[in-house]
Amino acid sequence: MTKVSRTYWLVLLLACGIFAVDVFVLPDVTPELKSSASEFFNNECKGCHRWARKFAAPPMRDNVQHYASDPAAMVEYLKHPTPQHPDEWPAMEITPLTEEQAKMMTAWLLYILKNPDDPGRPK
Ligand code: HEC
């Protein structure tokens, strides 16, 4: 093995290691996830959010639409809610979600956005 190819492999290995940490994966939307997420929504989100209209918070459909191209940012937001529209809305005062809860809710809400006729869609 030449010196160049050894360096090459070392760099490649390091790069794989770095990317492995960064991979962002949402869980599959199984029937079990749907029922857990729906229950979580009813307990933790429904007090303020409705699906398609303003309530004590912006419509959830619009929120999810906004994050549709960047689900990782939605997970981050749910773990650390920071003021987003200070002119229009108060900050979201909730117990921050854990990584697992945030991923579950993001996966489910994106699924509902794509499947609005799902019987489990929030009202
Ligand atoms: C106490 C009321 C309240 C509860 C409960 C609540 N929210 Fe919110 N939510 C808000 C308000 C108010 C905003 C607008 C915040 C802002 O613009 O800074 C918001 C905004 C959002 C946004 C959009 C943020 C953005 O970038 O515009 C998402 C996504 C969201 N909520 C998800 C959830 C989820 C999921 C739950 C349940 C786990 C939840 N919310 C529970 C009040 C609430």
mmCIF file of C-alpha atoms and ligand atoms in Angstrom:
data_model
loop_
_atom_site.group_PDB
_atom_site.id
_atom_site.type_symbol
_atom_site.label_atom_id
_atom_site.label_comp_id
_atom_site.label_asym_id
_atom_site.label_seq_id
_atom_site.Cartn_x
_atom_site.Cartn_y
_atom_site.Cartn_z
ATOM 1 C CA MET A 1 0.000 0.000 0.000
ATOM 2 C CA THR A 2 1.440 3.403 -0.931
ATOM 3 C CA LYS A 3 1.428 6.307 1.439
ATOM 4 C CA VAL A 4 -1.175 8.148 -0.639
ATOM 5 C CA SER A 5 -3.688 5.343 -0.543
ATOM 6 C CA ARG A 6 -3.229 4.921 3.200
ATOM 7 C CA THR A 7 -4.026 8.611 3.716
ATOM 8 C CA TYR A 8 -6.981 8.242 1.370
ATOM 9 C CA TRP A 9 -8.467 5.392 3.403
ATOM 10 C CA LEU A 10 -7.867 7.205 6.650
ATOM 11 C CA VAL A 11 -9.699 10.292 5.388
ATOM 12 C CA LEU A 12 -12.517 8.136 4.061
ATOM 13 C CA LEU A 13 -12.885 6.339 7.388
ATOM 14 C CA LEU A 14 -12.940 9.618 9.284
ATOM 15 C CA ALA A 15 -15.546 11.042 6.921
ATOM 16 C CA CYS A 16 -17.762 7.983 7.430
ATOM 17 C CA GLY A 17 -17.475 8.401 11.177
ATOM 18 C CA ILE A 18 -18.481 12.048 10.988
ATOM 19 C CA PHE A 19 -21.462 11.353 8.744
ATOM 20 C CA ALA A 20 -22.604 8.442 10.870
ATOM 21 C CA VAL A 21 -23.128 10.840 13.767
ATOM 22 C CA ASP A 22 -24.981 13.303 11.568
ATOM 23 C CA VAL A 23 -27.478 10.977 9.913
ATOM 24 C CA PHE A 24 -31.002 12.152 10.647
ATOM 25 C CA VAL A 25 -33.685 9.498 10.469
ATOM 26 C CA LEU A 26 -37.319 9.747 11.418
ATOM 27 C CA PRO A 27 -39.077 6.607 12.651
ATOM 28 C CA ASP A 28 -41.433 4.713 10.326
ATOM 29 C CA VAL A 29 -45.082 5.659 10.697
ATOM 30 C CA THR A 30 -46.411 2.320 11.891
ATOM 31 C CA PRO A 31 -49.929 1.812 13.324
ATOM 32 C CA GLU A 32 -48.305 1.826 16.800
ATOM 33 C CA LEU A 33 -46.559 5.136 16.150
ATOM 34 C CA LYS A 34 -49.795 6.621 14.819
ATOM 35 C CA SER A 35 -51.705 5.768 17.962
ATOM 36 C CA SER A 36 -48.940 6.938 20.329
ATOM 37 C CA ALA A 37 -48.504 10.203 18.407
ATOM 38 C CA SER A 38 -52.220 10.861 18.246
ATOM 39 C CA GLU A 39 -52.524 10.295 21.998
ATOM 40 C CA PHE A 40 -49.537 12.576 22.624
ATOM 41 C CA PHE A 41 -51.106 15.247 20.420
ATOM 42 C CA ASN A 42 -54.394 15.080 22.307
ATOM 43 C CA ASN A 43 -52.605 15.411 25.642
ATOM 44 C CA GLU A 44 -49.808 17.851 24.790
ATOM 45 C CA CYS A 45 -50.689 19.876 21.678
ATOM 46 C CA LYS A 46 -54.439 20.014 21.220
ATOM 47 C CA GLY A 47 -54.882 22.509 24.047
ATOM 48 C CA CYS A 48 -53.459 25.184 21.737
ATOM 49 C CA HIS A 49 -53.357 23.804 18.177
ATOM 50 C CA ARG A 50 -56.090 22.902 15.719
ATOM 51 C CA TRP A 51 -55.199 21.342 12.373
ATOM 52 C CA ALA A 52 -56.515 23.889 9.915
ATOM 53 C CA ARG A 53 -57.474 26.994 11.858
ATOM 54 C CA LYS A 54 -55.983 29.424 14.292
ATOM 55 C CA PHE A 55 -56.727 28.689 17.916
ATOM 56 C CA ALA A 56 -54.408 29.594 20.787
ATOM 57 C CA ALA A 57 -51.598 28.889 18.292
ATOM 58 C CA PRO A 58 -51.088 28.881 14.519
ATOM 59 C CA PRO A 59 -52.784 26.052 12.565
ATOM 60 C CA MET A 60 -50.735 22.872 12.827
ATOM 61 C CA ARG A 61 -51.073 22.230 9.085
ATOM 62 C CA ASP A 62 -49.268 25.510 8.314
ATOM 63 C CA ASN A 63 -46.604 24.780 10.921
ATOM 64 C CA VAL A 64 -45.862 21.372 9.453
ATOM 65 C CA GLN A 65 -45.930 22.739 5.902
ATOM 66 C CA HIS A 66 -43.291 25.232 6.941
ATOM 67 C CA TYR A 67 -40.985 22.442 8.141
ATOM 68 C CA ALA A 68 -41.838 19.909 5.401
ATOM 69 C CA SER A 69 -38.525 20.409 3.594
ATOM 70 C CA ASP A 70 -36.481 20.396 6.828
ATOM 71 C CA PRO A 71 -37.901 17.938 9.383
ATOM 72 C CA ALA A 72 -34.671 18.073 11.393
ATOM 73 C CA ALA A 73 -35.380 21.738 12.130
ATOM 74 C CA MET A 74 -38.840 20.827 13.411
ATOM 75 C CA VAL A 75 -37.334 18.238 15.751
ATOM 76 C CA GLU A 76 -34.909 20.897 17.014
ATOM 77 C CA TYR A 77 -37.728 23.386 17.529
ATOM 78 C CA LEU A 78 -39.818 20.914 19.530
ATOM 79 C CA LYS A 79 -36.803 20.154 21.722
ATOM 80 C CA HIS A 80 -36.025 23.866 22.197
ATOM 81 C CA PRO A 81 -39.010 26.067 21.329
ATOM 82 C CA THR A 82 -37.772 29.610 20.698
ATOM 83 C CA PRO A 83 -39.893 32.614 19.636
ATOM 84 C CA GLN A 84 -40.644 32.406 15.904
ATOM 85 C CA HIS A 85 -43.270 35.089 15.212
ATOM 86 C CA PRO A 86 -43.010 37.544 18.105
ATOM 87 C CA ASP A 87 -45.235 40.106 16.318
ATOM 88 C CA GLU A 88 -48.069 37.665 15.851
ATOM 89 C CA TRP A 89 -47.852 34.962 18.512
ATOM 90 C CA PRO A 90 -46.512 34.475 22.019
ATOM 91 C CA ALA A 91 -43.665 31.998 22.336
ATOM 92 C CA MET A 92 -44.716 28.359 22.645
ATOM 93 C CA GLU A 93 -44.683 27.592 26.362
ATOM 94 C CA ILE A 94 -44.541 23.823 26.667
ATOM 95 C CA THR A 95 -42.406 21.204 28.328
ATOM 96 C CA PRO A 96 -39.764 20.687 25.635
ATOM 97 C CA LEU A 97 -40.066 17.345 23.894
ATOM 98 C CA THR A 98 -37.383 14.698 24.188
ATOM 99 C CA GLU A 99 -35.541 13.684 21.014
ATOM 100 C CA GLU A 100 -37.714 10.572 20.748
ATOM 101 C CA GLN A 101 -40.985 12.452 21.279
ATOM 102 C CA ALA A 102 -39.955 15.182 18.827
ATOM 103 C CA LYS A 103 -39.091 12.623 16.142
ATOM 104 C CA MET A 104 -42.310 10.715 16.712
ATOM 105 C CA MET A 105 -44.431 13.874 16.411
ATOM 106 C CA THR A 106 -42.515 15.162 13.384
ATOM 107 C CA ALA A 107 -42.809 11.824 11.554
ATOM 108 C CA TRP A 108 -46.533 11.593 12.298
ATOM 109 C CA LEU A 109 -47.408 15.217 11.513
ATOM 110 C CA LEU A 110 -45.536 15.050 8.183
ATOM 111 C CA TYR A 111 -47.399 11.842 7.405
ATOM 112 C CA ILE A 112 -50.731 13.523 8.204
ATOM 113 C CA LEU A 113 -49.772 16.470 5.995
ATOM 114 C CA LYS A 114 -49.280 14.071 3.073
ATOM 115 C CA ASN A 115 -52.343 11.994 4.001
ATOM 116 C CA PRO A 116 -54.914 14.549 5.150
ATOM 117 C CA ASP A 117 -57.724 12.001 4.815
ATOM 118 C CA ASP A 118 -56.190 9.770 7.469
ATOM 119 C CA PRO A 119 -58.894 9.101 10.056
ATOM 120 C CA GLY A 120 -56.384 9.941 12.811
ATOM 121 C CA ARG A 121 -55.860 13.495 11.561
ATOM 122 C CA PRO A 122 -56.258 16.020 14.373
ATOM 123 C CA LYS A 123 -59.357 18.223 14.127
HETATM 124 C C1 HEC B 1 -49.548 26.322 25.385
HETATM 125 C C2 HEC B 1 -49.967 26.347 23.997
HETATM 126 C C3 HEC B 1 -49.251 25.400 23.049
HETATM 127 C C4 HEC B 1 -49.117 24.030 23.143
HETATM 128 C C5 HEC B 1 -49.647 23.106 24.229
HETATM 129 C C6 HEC B 1 -48.386 23.607 21.952
HETATM 130 N N1 HEC B 1 -48.094 24.690 21.174
HETATM 131 FE FE1 HEC B 1 -47.079 24.672 19.379
HETATM 132 N N2 HEC B 1 -47.221 26.662 19.287
HETATM 133 C C7 HEC B 1 -47.836 27.500 20.209
HETATM 134 C C8 HEC B 1 -47.648 28.881 19.836
HETATM 135 C C9 HEC B 1 -48.185 30.097 20.579
HETATM 136 C C10 HEC B 1 -46.892 28.867 18.655
HETATM 137 C C11 HEC B 1 -46.332 30.053 17.868
HETATM 138 C C12 HEC B 1 -44.944 30.304 18.469
HETATM 139 C C13 HEC B 1 -44.126 31.320 17.768
HETATM 140 O O1 HEC B 1 -44.485 31.766 16.665
HETATM 141 O O2 HEC B 1 -43.064 31.618 18.323
HETATM 142 C C14 HEC B 1 -46.656 27.462 18.328
HETATM 143 C C15 HEC B 1 -45.952 27.015 17.211
HETATM 144 C C16 HEC B 1 -45.703 25.705 16.879
HETATM 145 C C17 HEC B 1 -44.982 25.268 15.711
HETATM 146 C C18 HEC B 1 -44.433 26.166 14.609
HETATM 147 C C19 HEC B 1 -43.165 26.868 15.014
HETATM 148 C C20 HEC B 1 -42.638 27.767 13.906
HETATM 149 O O3 HEC B 1 -41.467 27.611 13.543
HETATM 150 O O4 HEC B 1 -43.385 28.586 13.375
HETATM 151 C C21 HEC B 1 -44.951 23.903 15.759
HETATM 152 C C22 HEC B 1 -44.300 22.963 14.745
HETATM 153 C C23 HEC B 1 -45.642 23.499 16.956
HETATM 154 N N3 HEC B 1 -46.090 24.622 17.616
HETATM 155 C C24 HEC B 1 -45.823 22.195 17.342
HETATM 156 C C25 HEC B 1 -46.412 21.819 18.541
HETATM 157 C C26 HEC B 1 -46.530 20.446 18.983
HETATM 158 C C27 HEC B 1 -46.067 19.221 18.195
HETATM 159 C C28 HEC B 1 -47.149 20.476 20.193
HETATM 160 C C29 HEC B 1 -47.456 19.313 21.107
HETATM 161 C C30 HEC B 1 -46.317 18.553 21.522
HETATM 162 C C31 HEC B 1 -47.413 21.871 20.504
HETATM 163 N N4 HEC B 1 -46.963 22.649 19.478
HETATM 164 C C32 HEC B 1 -48.036 22.302 21.675
HETATM 165 C C33 HEC B 1 -48.530 27.091 21.329
HETATM 166 C C34 HEC B 1 -48.608 25.798 21.800
#
